[in-house]
Coordinates of N, CA and C in Angstrom, one line a residue:
M10 N -21.1 -27.4 -5.8 CA -22.6 -27.6 -5.9 C -23.0 -27.0 -7.3
T11 N -23.7 -27.8 -8.1 CA -24.1 -27.3 -9.4 C -25.6 -27.5 -9.5
I12 N -26.3 -26.4 -10.0 CA -27.7 -26.4 -10.2 C -28.0 -26.6 -11.6
D13 N -28.9 -27.4 -12.0 CA -29.3 -27.7 -13.4 C -30.8 -27.5 -13.5
K14 N -31.2 -26.4 -14.2 CA -32.6 -26.1 -14.4 C -32.8 -25.7 -15.8
S15 N -34.0 -25.9 -16.4 CA -34.2 -25.6 -17.8 C -33.7 -24.3 -18.3
S16 N -34.0 -23.2 -17.5 CA -33.5 -21.9 -18.0 C -32.3 -21.4 -17.2
I17 N -32.0 -22.0 -16.2 CA -30.8 -21.6 -15.3 C -29.9 -22.8 -15.2
V18 N -28.8 -22.7 -15.9 CA -27.8 -23.8 -15.9 C -26.4 -23.3 -15.7
D19 N -25.5 -24.1 -15.4 CA -24.1 -23.8 -15.3 C -23.8 -22.8 -14.2
I20 N -24.3 -23.1 -13.0 CA -24.2 -22.3 -11.8 C -23.4 -23.1 -10.8
D21 N -22.4 -22.5 -10.1 CA -21.7 -23.1 -9.0 C -21.9 -22.3 -7.8
V22 N -22.2 -22.9 -6.7 CA -22.3 -22.2 -5.4 C -21.1 -22.7 -4.5
K23 N -20.3 -21.8 -4.1 CA -19.1 -22.1 -3.2 C -19.4 -21.4 -1.9
S24 N -19.5 -22.2 -0.8 CA -20.0 -21.7 0.5 C -19.1 -22.1 1.6
P25 N -18.8 -21.2 2.5 CA -18.2 -21.5 3.8 C -19.2 -22.2 4.7
Q26 N -18.7 -22.8 5.8 CA -19.6 -23.5 6.7 C -20.7 -22.6 7.2
T27 N -20.4 -21.4 7.6 CA -21.4 -20.5 8.1 C -21.2 -19.1 7.4
P28 N -21.9 -19.0 6.2 CA -21.7 -17.8 5.5 C -22.4 -16.6 6.1
I29 N -21.8 -15.4 6.0 CA -22.4 -14.2 6.6 C -23.2 -13.4 5.5
A30 N -22.9 -13.7 4.2 CA -23.6 -13.1 3.1 C -23.3 -13.8 1.8
R31 N -24.0 -13.4 0.8 CA -23.8 -14.1 -0.5 C -23.4 -13.0 -1.6
L32 N -22.5 -13.4 -2.5 CA -22.1 -12.6 -3.6 C -22.4 -13.4 -4.9
I33 N -23.3 -12.9 -5.7 CA -23.5 -13.5 -7.1 C -22.6 -12.8 -8.0
L34 N -21.6 -13.5 -8.6 CA -20.5 -13.0 -9.3 C -20.5 -13.4 -10.7
A35 N -20.5 -12.4 -11.6 CA -20.5 -12.6 -13.1 C -19.1 -12.5 -13.7
H36 N -18.9 -13.2 -14.7 CA -17.6 -13.3 -15.4 C -17.4 -12.1 -16.4
G37 N -16.2 -12.0 -16.9 CA -15.9 -11.0 -17.9 C -16.3 -11.5 -19.3
A38 N -16.0 -10.6 -20.3 CA -16.5 -10.9 -21.7 C -15.9 -12.1 -22.3
G39 N -14.6 -12.3 -22.1 CA -13.8 -13.3 -22.8 C -13.7 -14.7 -22.2
E40 N -13.9 -14.8 -20.9 CA -13.7 -16.0 -20.1 C -14.8 -16.2 -19.1
G41 N -15.2 -17.5 -18.9 CA -16.3 -17.8 -18.0 C -15.9 -17.9 -16.6
K42 N -16.8 -18.6 -15.8 CA -16.6 -18.7 -14.4 C -15.4 -19.6 -14.0
E43 N -15.0 -20.4 -15.0 CA -13.9 -21.3 -14.8 C -12.5 -20.6 -14.8
H44 N -12.5 -19.4 -15.2 CA -11.2 -18.7 -15.4 C -10.5 -18.6 -14.0
P45 N -9.1 -18.7 -14.0 CA -8.4 -18.6 -12.7 C -8.7 -17.4 -11.9
F46 N -8.9 -16.2 -12.5 CA -9.2 -15.1 -11.7 C -10.5 -15.3 -10.9
M47 N -11.5 -15.8 -11.6 CA -12.8 -16.0 -11.0 C -12.7 -17.0 -9.8
Q48 N -12.0 -18.1 -10.1 CA -11.8 -19.2 -9.1 C -11.0 -18.7 -7.9
E49 N -9.9 -18.0 -8.2 CA -9.1 -17.5 -7.0 C -9.9 -16.5 -6.2
M50 N -10.6 -15.6 -6.9 CA -11.3 -14.6 -6.1 C -12.4 -15.2 -5.3
A51 N -13.1 -16.2 -5.9 CA -14.1 -16.9 -5.1 C -13.5 -17.6 -3.9
S52 N -12.4 -18.2 -4.1 CA -11.7 -18.9 -3.0 C -11.4 -18.0 -1.8
H53 N -10.9 -16.8 -2.1 CA -10.5 -15.8 -1.1 C -11.8 -15.3 -0.4
L54 N -12.8 -15.1 -1.1 CA -14.1 -14.6 -0.6 C -14.7 -15.6 0.4
V55 N -14.7 -16.9 -0.1 CA -15.2 -17.9 0.8 C -14.5 -18.0 2.1
A56 N -13.1 -17.9 2.0 CA -12.3 -17.9 3.2 C -12.7 -16.7 4.1
G57 N -13.3 -15.7 3.6 CA -13.7 -14.5 4.4 C -15.1 -14.6 4.9
G58 N -15.8 -15.8 4.6 CA -17.1 -16.0 5.1 C -18.2 -15.7 4.1
I59 N -17.9 -15.4 2.9 CA -18.9 -15.1 1.9 C -19.2 -16.3 1.0
E60 N -20.5 -16.5 0.8 CA -20.9 -17.5 -0.1 C -20.9 -16.9 -1.5
V61 N -20.2 -17.6 -2.5 CA -20.0 -17.0 -3.8 C -20.8 -17.9 -4.8
V62 N -21.6 -17.2 -5.6 CA -22.3 -17.9 -6.7 C -21.7 -17.5 -8.0
L63 N -21.1 -18.5 -8.7 CA -20.6 -18.2 -10.1 C -21.5 -18.8 -11.1
F64 N -21.6 -18.1 -12.2 CA -22.4 -18.7 -13.3 C -21.9 -18.2 -14.7
N65 N -22.3 -18.9 -15.7 CA -21.9 -18.5 -17.1 C -23.1 -18.0 -17.8
F66 N -22.9 -16.9 -18.5 CA -24.0 -16.3 -19.3 C -24.2 -17.3 -20.5
P67 N -25.4 -17.3 -21.1 CA -25.7 -18.2 -22.2 C -24.7 -18.3 -23.3
Y68 N -24.1 -17.2 -23.8 CA -23.2 -17.2 -24.9 C -21.9 -18.0 -24.5
M69 N -21.6 -17.9 -23.2 CA -20.4 -18.6 -22.7 C -20.7 -20.1 -22.6
Q70 N -21.9 -20.4 -22.2 CA -22.3 -21.8 -22.2 C -22.2 -22.4 -23.6
Q71 N -22.6 -21.6 -24.6 CA -22.5 -22.1 -26.0 C -21.0 -22.2 -26.5
M72 N -20.2 -21.3 -26.0 CA -18.7 -21.4 -26.3 C -18.2 -22.7 -25.8
K73 N -18.5 -23.0 -24.5 CA -18.1 -24.3 -23.9 C -18.5 -25.5 -24.7
E74 N -19.8 -25.5 -25.1 CA -20.4 -26.6 -25.8 C -19.8 -26.8 -27.2
T75 N -19.5 -25.7 -27.9 CA -19.1 -25.8 -29.3 C -17.6 -25.7 -29.5
G76 N -16.9 -25.1 -28.5 CA -15.5 -24.9 -28.6 C -15.1 -23.8 -29.5
K77 N -16.1 -23.0 -29.9 CA -15.9 -21.9 -30.8 C -16.2 -20.6 -30.1
R78 N -15.2 -19.6 -30.2 CA -15.4 -18.3 -29.6 C -16.5 -17.5 -30.2
R79 N -17.2 -16.7 -29.4 CA -18.2 -15.8 -29.9 C -18.3 -14.6 -29.0
P80 N -18.8 -13.5 -29.5 CA -18.9 -12.3 -28.7 C -20.0 -12.4 -27.7
P81 N -20.0 -11.6 -26.7 CA -21.1 -11.6 -25.7 C -22.4 -11.2 -26.3
D82 N -23.5 -11.6 -25.7 CA -24.8 -11.2 -26.2 C -25.0 -9.7 -25.9
K83 N -26.0 -9.1 -26.4 CA -26.3 -7.7 -26.1 C -26.7 -7.6 -24.6
A84 N -26.5 -6.4 -24.1 CA -26.7 -6.1 -22.7 C -28.1 -6.5 -22.2
D85 N -29.1 -6.3 -23.0 CA -30.4 -6.7 -22.5 C -30.6 -8.2 -22.2
K86 N -29.9 -9.0 -23.0 CA -30.0 -10.5 -22.8 C -29.1 -10.9 -21.6
L87 N -28.0 -10.2 -21.5 CA -27.1 -10.5 -20.3 C -27.8 -10.1 -19.0
L88 N -28.4 -9.0 -19.0 CA -29.1 -8.5 -17.8 C -30.3 -9.4 -17.5
A89 N -31.0 -9.9 -18.5 CA -32.2 -10.7 -18.2 C -31.7 -12.0 -17.6
H90 N -30.6 -12.6 -18.1 CA -30.1 -13.8 -17.5 C -29.6 -13.6 -16.1
F91 N -28.9 -12.5 -15.9 CA -28.4 -12.2 -14.6 C -29.5 -12.1 -13.6
A92 N -30.6 -11.4 -14.0 CA -31.8 -11.3 -13.1 C -32.4 -12.6 -12.8
E93 N -32.4 -13.5 -13.8 CA -33.0 -14.9 -13.5 C -32.2 -15.6 -12.5
V94 N -30.8 -15.5 -12.6 CA -30.0 -16.2 -11.7 C -30.2 -15.6 -10.3
I95 N -30.3 -14.3 -10.1 CA -30.6 -13.7 -8.8 C -31.9 -14.2 -8.2
T96 N -32.9 -14.3 -9.0 CA -34.2 -14.8 -8.5 C -34.1 -16.2 -8.1
H97 N -33.5 -17.0 -8.9 CA -33.4 -18.5 -8.6 C -32.6 -18.7 -7.3
I98 N -31.5 -18.0 -7.2 CA -30.6 -18.2 -6.0 C -31.3 -17.7 -4.8
T99 N -31.8 -16.5 -4.8 CA -32.4 -15.9 -3.6 C -33.7 -16.6 -3.2
E100 N -34.4 -17.3 -4.1 CA -35.6 -18.0 -3.7 C -35.3 -19.5 -3.3
N101 N -34.1 -20.0 -3.6 CA -33.9 -21.4 -3.4 C -32.8 -21.8 -2.5
I102 N -31.8 -20.9 -2.4 CA -30.6 -21.3 -1.6 C -30.3 -20.3 -0.5
H103 N -30.3 -20.7 0.7 CA -30.1 -19.8 1.9 C -30.8 -18.5 1.6
S104 N -32.0 -18.6 1.5 CA -32.8 -17.4 1.1 C -32.7 -16.2 2.0
S105 N -32.3 -16.5 3.3 CA -32.2 -15.4 4.2 C -30.9 -14.6 4.2
L106 N -29.9 -15.1 3.4 CA -28.6 -14.5 3.4 C -28.7 -13.1 2.8
P107 N -28.0 -12.1 3.4 CA -27.9 -10.8 2.7 C -27.2 -11.0 1.4
T108 N -27.7 -10.4 0.3 CA -27.2 -10.7 -1.0 C -26.6 -9.5 -1.7
F109 N -25.5 -9.7 -2.4 CA -24.8 -8.7 -3.2 C -24.5 -9.3 -4.6
V110 N -24.3 -8.4 -5.5 CA -23.9 -8.8 -6.9 C -22.6 -8.2 -7.2
G111 N -22.0 -8.8 -8.2 CA -20.7 -8.2 -8.7 C -20.2 -8.9 -9.9
G112 N -19.0 -8.6 -10.3 CA -18.5 -9.2 -11.5 C -17.1 -8.7 -11.9
K113 N -16.5 -9.4 -12.8 CA -15.2 -9.0 -13.4 C -15.5 -8.3 -14.7
S114 N -15.0 -7.1 -14.8 CA -15.1 -6.3 -16.1 C -16.6 -6.2 -16.6
M115 N -16.9 -6.8 -17.7 CA -18.2 -6.8 -18.3 C -19.3 -7.3 -17.3
G116 N -19.0 -8.4 -16.6 CA -19.9 -8.9 -15.6 C -20.2 -7.9 -14.5
G117 N -19.1 -7.1 -14.1 CA -19.3 -6.1 -13.1 C -20.1 -4.9 -13.6
R118 N -20.0 -4.6 -14.9 CA -20.8 -3.6 -15.5 C -22.2 -4.0 -15.5
M119 N -22.5 -5.2 -15.8 CA -23.9 -5.7 -15.8 C -24.5 -5.7 -14.4
A120 N -23.7 -6.0 -13.4 CA -24.1 -5.9 -12.0 C -24.5 -4.5 -11.6
S121 N -23.7 -3.6 -12.1 CA -23.9 -2.2 -11.8 C -25.2 -1.6 -12.4
M122 N -25.6 -2.3 -13.5 CA -26.8 -1.8 -14.3 C -28.1 -2.4 -13.8
L123 N -28.0 -3.4 -12.9 CA -29.2 -4.1 -12.4 C -29.4 -4.0 -10.9
Y124 N -28.4 -3.9 -10.2 CA -28.5 -4.0 -8.7 C -29.4 -3.0 -8.1
Q125 N -29.5 -1.8 -8.7 CA -30.4 -0.7 -8.1 C -31.8 -1.1 -8.2
E126 N -32.2 -2.0 -9.1 CA -33.6 -2.3 -9.4 C -34.1 -3.5 -8.6
H127 N -33.2 -4.2 -7.9 CA -33.5 -5.4 -7.1 C -33.5 -5.1 -5.6
D128 N -34.7 -5.1 -5.0 CA -34.8 -4.8 -3.6 C -34.0 -5.7 -2.7
E129 N -33.8 -7.0 -3.2 CA -33.1 -8.0 -2.4 C -31.6 -7.8 -2.4
I130 N -31.1 -7.0 -3.3 CA -29.7 -6.8 -3.4 C -29.2 -5.6 -2.6
Q131 N -28.3 -5.7 -1.8 CA -27.8 -4.7 -0.9 C -26.7 -3.8 -1.4
G132 N -26.0 -4.3 -2.4 CA -24.9 -3.6 -2.9 C -24.2 -4.3 -4.0
A133 N -23.2 -3.7 -4.6 CA -22.5 -4.3 -5.8 C -21.0 -4.1 -5.6
M134 N -20.2 -5.1 -6.2 CA -18.8 -5.0 -6.2 C -18.3 -5.3 -7.6
V135 N -17.3 -4.5 -8.1 CA -16.8 -4.7 -9.5 C -15.3 -4.8 -9.4
F136 N -14.8 -5.9 -10.1 CA -13.3 -6.1 -10.2 C -12.9 -5.6 -11.6
G137 N -12.3 -4.4 -11.7 CA -11.9 -3.9 -13.0 C -13.1 -3.4 -13.9
Y138 N -13.7 -2.3 -13.5 CA -14.8 -1.8 -14.3 C -14.3 -1.3 -15.7
P139 N -15.0 -1.7 -16.7 CA -14.7 -1.3 -18.1 C -15.2 0.1 -18.4
F140 N -14.6 1.1 -17.8 CA -15.0 2.5 -17.9 C -15.1 2.9 -19.4
H141 N -14.2 2.4 -20.2 CA -14.2 2.7 -21.7 C -13.4 1.6 -22.4
P142 N -13.6 1.4 -23.7 CA -12.8 0.5 -24.4 C -11.3 0.9 -24.4
P143 N -10.4 0.0 -24.4 CA -9.0 0.4 -24.4 C -8.7 1.3 -25.6
G144 N -8.0 2.4 -25.3 CA -7.6 3.3 -26.4 C -8.7 4.2 -26.8
K145 N -9.9 4.1 -26.2 CA -11.0 5.0 -26.6 C -11.6 5.6 -25.4
P146 N -10.9 6.5 -24.7 CA -11.3 7.1 -23.4 C -12.6 7.9 -23.6
E147 N -12.9 8.4 -24.8 CA -14.0 9.2 -25.0 C -15.3 8.4 -25.0
K148 N -15.3 7.1 -25.2 CA -16.5 6.3 -25.2 C -16.7 5.7 -23.8
T149 N -17.1 6.5 -22.9 CA -17.3 6.1 -21.5 C -18.6 5.2 -21.4
R150 N -18.6 4.4 -20.3 CA -19.7 3.5 -20.0 C -20.2 3.8 -18.6
I151 N -20.5 5.1 -18.4 CA -20.9 5.5 -17.0 C -22.2 6.3 -17.0
A152 N -22.9 6.2 -18.1 CA -24.1 7.1 -18.2 C -25.1 6.8 -17.1
H153 N -25.2 5.5 -16.7 CA -26.2 5.1 -15.7 C -25.7 5.4 -14.2
M154 N -24.5 5.7 -14.1 CA -23.9 5.8 -12.7 C -24.5 7.0 -11.9
P155 N -24.7 8.1 -12.4 CA -25.2 9.2 -11.6 C -26.5 8.9 -10.9
T156 N -27.3 8.0 -11.3 CA -28.6 7.6 -10.7 C -28.5 6.6 -9.6
L157 N -27.3 6.0 -9.4 CA -27.1 5.0 -8.4 C -27.0 5.5 -7.0
T158 N -27.8 4.9 -6.1 CA -27.8 5.4 -4.7 C -27.4 4.2 -3.8
K159 N -27.5 3.0 -4.2 CA -27.0 1.9 -3.4 C -25.5 1.8 -3.4
P160 N -24.9 1.3 -2.3 CA -23.5 1.2 -2.3 C -22.8 0.3 -3.4
M161 N -21.7 0.8 -3.9 CA -21.0 0.0 -4.9 C -19.5 0.2 -4.7
L162 N -18.8 -0.9 -4.7 CA -17.3 -0.9 -4.5 C -16.7 -1.2 -5.8
I163 N -15.8 -0.4 -6.4 CA -15.1 -0.7 -7.6 C -13.6 -0.8 -7.2
I164 N -13.0 -2.0 -7.6 CA -11.6 -2.2 -7.3 C -10.9 -2.2 -8.7
Q165 N -10.0 -1.3 -8.9 CA -9.4 -1.0 -10.2 C -7.9 -1.0 -10.1
G166 N -7.2 -1.6 -11.1 CA -5.8 -1.5 -11.2 C -5.4 -0.1 -11.6
E167 N -4.4 0.5 -11.1 CA -4.0 1.9 -11.3 C -3.8 2.1 -12.8
R168 N -3.2 1.1 -13.5 CA -3.0 1.3 -15.0 C -3.9 0.4 -15.9
D169 N -5.1 0.2 -15.4 CA -6.1 -0.6 -16.1 C -6.4 0.2 -17.5
T170 N -6.2 -0.5 -18.6 CA -6.4 0.2 -19.9 C -7.9 0.5 -20.1
F171 N -8.8 -0.1 -19.3 CA -10.2 0.2 -19.4 C -10.6 1.4 -18.5
G172 N -9.6 2.0 -17.9 CA -9.9 3.1 -17.0 C -8.8 3.2 -15.9
T173 N -7.8 4.1 -16.2 CA -6.7 4.2 -15.3 C -7.1 5.0 -14.1
E174 N -6.3 5.0 -13.0 CA -6.7 5.8 -11.8 C -6.9 7.3 -12.2
Q175 N -6.0 7.8 -13.0 CA -6.1 9.2 -13.3 C -7.4 9.5 -14.1
E176 N -7.8 8.6 -15.0 CA -9.0 8.8 -15.8 C -10.2 8.7 -14.9
V177 N -10.2 7.7 -14.0 CA -11.4 7.5 -13.2 C -11.6 8.6 -12.2
L178 N -10.5 9.2 -11.6 CA -10.6 10.3 -10.7 C -11.2 11.5 -11.3
N179 N -11.1 11.6 -12.6 CA -11.6 12.8 -13.4 C -13.1 12.6 -13.7
Y180 N -13.7 11.5 -13.4 CA -15.1 11.3 -13.6 C -15.9 11.9 -12.4
T181 N -17.1 12.3 -12.7 CA -18.0 12.7 -11.6 C -18.9 11.5 -11.2
L182 N -18.5 10.8 -10.2 CA -19.3 9.6 -9.8 C -20.1 10.0 -8.5
P183 N -21.2 9.3 -8.3 CA -22.0 9.6 -7.1 C -21.3 9.1 -5.8
A184 N -21.7 9.7 -4.7 CA -21.0 9.3 -3.4 C -21.2 7.9 -3.0
S185 N -22.2 7.2 -3.7 CA -22.5 5.8 -3.3 C -21.5 4.9 -3.9
I186 N -20.6 5.4 -4.8 CA -19.6 4.5 -5.4 C -18.2 4.8 -4.8
D187 N -17.6 3.8 -4.3 CA -16.3 3.9 -3.7 C -15.3 3.2 -4.6
C188 N -14.2 3.9 -5.1 CA -13.2 3.3 -5.9 C -11.9 3.1 -5.2
V189 N -11.3 1.9 -5.2 CA -10.1 1.7 -4.6 C -9.1 1.2 -5.7
F190 N -7.9 1.8 -5.8 CA -6.9 1.5 -6.8 C -5.8 0.6 -6.3
L191 N -5.5 -0.4 -7.1 CA -4.4 -1.3 -6.7 C -3.1 -0.9 -7.4
A192 N -2.0 -0.8 -6.6 CA -0.7 -0.3 -7.1 C -0.2 -1.0 -8.3
D193 N -0.1 -0.3 -9.4 CA 0.5 -0.7 -10.7 C -0.3 -1.9 -11.3
G194 N -1.5 -2.1 -10.8 CA -2.3 -3.3 -11.4 C -2.9 -3.0 -12.8
D195 N -3.0 -4.1 -13.6 CA -3.7 -3.9 -14.9 C -5.1 -4.3 -14.7
H196 N -5.8 -4.7 -15.8 CA -7.2 -5.0 -15.8 C -7.5 -6.2 -15.0
S197 N -6.5 -7.1 -14.8 CA -6.7 -8.3 -13.9 C -5.9 -8.2 -12.7
F198 N -5.5 -7.0 -12.3 CA -4.8 -6.7 -11.0 C -3.3 -7.1 -11.1
K199 N -2.8 -7.5 -12.2 CA -1.4 -7.9 -12.3 C -0.5 -6.7 -12.4
P200 N 0.4 -6.6 -11.5 CA 1.4 -5.5 -11.5 C 2.7 -5.9 -12.2
R201 N 3.5 -5.0 -12.6 CA 4.8 -5.3 -13.1 C 5.8 -5.7 -12.0
K202 N 6.8 -6.5 -12.3 CA 7.7 -7.0 -11.3 C 8.4 -5.8 -10.6
A203 N 8.7 -4.7 -11.3 CA 9.4 -3.6 -10.7 C 8.6 -2.9 -9.6
S204 N 7.3 -3.2 -9.5 CA 6.4 -2.5 -8.5 C 6.6 -3.1 -7.1
G205 N 7.2 -4.3 -7.1 CA 7.3 -5.0 -5.8 C 6.1 -5.6 -5.3
K206 N 5.0 -5.6 -6.1 CA 3.7 -6.2 -5.7 C 3.5 -7.4 -6.6
T207 N 2.5 -8.3 -6.2 CA 2.2 -9.4 -7.0 C 0.7 -9.5 -7.2
Q208 N 0.3 -10.2 -8.2 CA -1.2 -10.3 -8.5 C -1.9 -11.0 -7.3
H209 N -1.2 -12.0 -6.8 CA -1.8 -12.7 -5.6 C -2.1 -11.8 -4.5
E210 N -1.1 -10.9 -4.1 CA -1.3 -10.0 -3.1 C -2.5 -9.1 -3.3
H211 N -2.6 -8.6 -4.6 CA -3.7 -7.8 -5.0 C -5.1 -8.5 -4.9
M212 N -5.1 -9.8 -5.2 CA -6.3 -10.6 -5.2 C -6.7 -10.7 -3.7
V213 N -5.8 -11.1 -2.9 CA -6.1 -11.2 -1.4 C -6.7 -9.9 -0.9
Y214 N -6.0 -8.8 -1.2 CA -6.4 -7.5 -0.7 C -7.8 -7.1 -1.2
A215 N -8.0 -7.4 -2.5 CA -9.3 -7.1 -3.1 C -10.5 -7.9 -2.4
A216 N -10.2 -9.1 -2.1 CA -11.2 -9.9 -1.4 C -11.5 -9.4 0.0
K217 N -10.4 -9.0 0.6 CA -10.6 -8.4 2.0 C -11.4 -7.1 1.9
L218 N -11.2 -6.3 0.9 CA -12.0 -5.1 0.7 C -13.4 -5.4 0.6
C219 N -13.7 -6.5 -0.2 CA -15.1 -6.9 -0.4 C -15.7 -7.4 0.9
V220 N -15.0 -8.2 1.6 CA -15.5 -8.7 2.9 C -15.8 -7.5 3.9
D221 N -14.9 -6.6 3.9 CA -15.1 -5.4 4.8 C -16.3 -4.6 4.3
F222 N -16.4 -4.4 3.0 CA -17.5 -3.7 2.4 C -18.9 -4.3 2.8
I223 N -18.9 -5.6 2.6 CA -20.2 -6.4 3.0 C -20.4 -6.3 4.5
S224 N -19.4 -6.5 5.3 CA -19.6 -6.5 6.7 C -20.2 -5.2 7.2
R225 N -19.7 -4.1 6.6 CA -20.2 -2.8 7.0 C -21.7 -2.6 6.7
L226 N -22.1 -3.2 5.6 CA -23.5 -3.0 5.2 C -24.5 -4.0 5.8
I227 N -24.0 -5.1 6.4 CA -25.0 -6.0 7.0 C -25.0 -5.9 8.5

């Protein structure tokens, strides 16, 4: 299902026959909603009874149209678009569904920066939070987190270069944030062969964690 509106375009809604809740899911900095990670995660979530809304930020829409790569827009523009998507979806599609937001990496960070301000949003989920740029652990992106009181689930690979398990456990995060670490996973949950795990297994487990998280809250 694709929605085309003057200010809200490039949105896909993937829904099970009888959804129990909705997750509006934002993409990472370098790839849009079409990326295999986004599509596979959406598929697993739908199988768990969650309606998933995927969308592309405006800069990603321009990349698709021109075929030329460009950096993400500033946070304020990303947040404004994310908020417009939330309003459009909650007012027009299955409006009574309990609604959550989330995202992959940058998209998850944006979700964490806006969900507290939206009464209609019950919680947030992040797949690979970018706690800091790779190789720059001193430049953390957690200044807003101490004020968060709504539930948030962060699913992180143990060796994620944007925040390893050891690094994240040393942060002082509020009790509202629950972090789960995937064995030997990288920023996209991919483990090394020697770990005995697979990315697919981690994706399935991450989706189950999200469904359980949502089920507890609704």
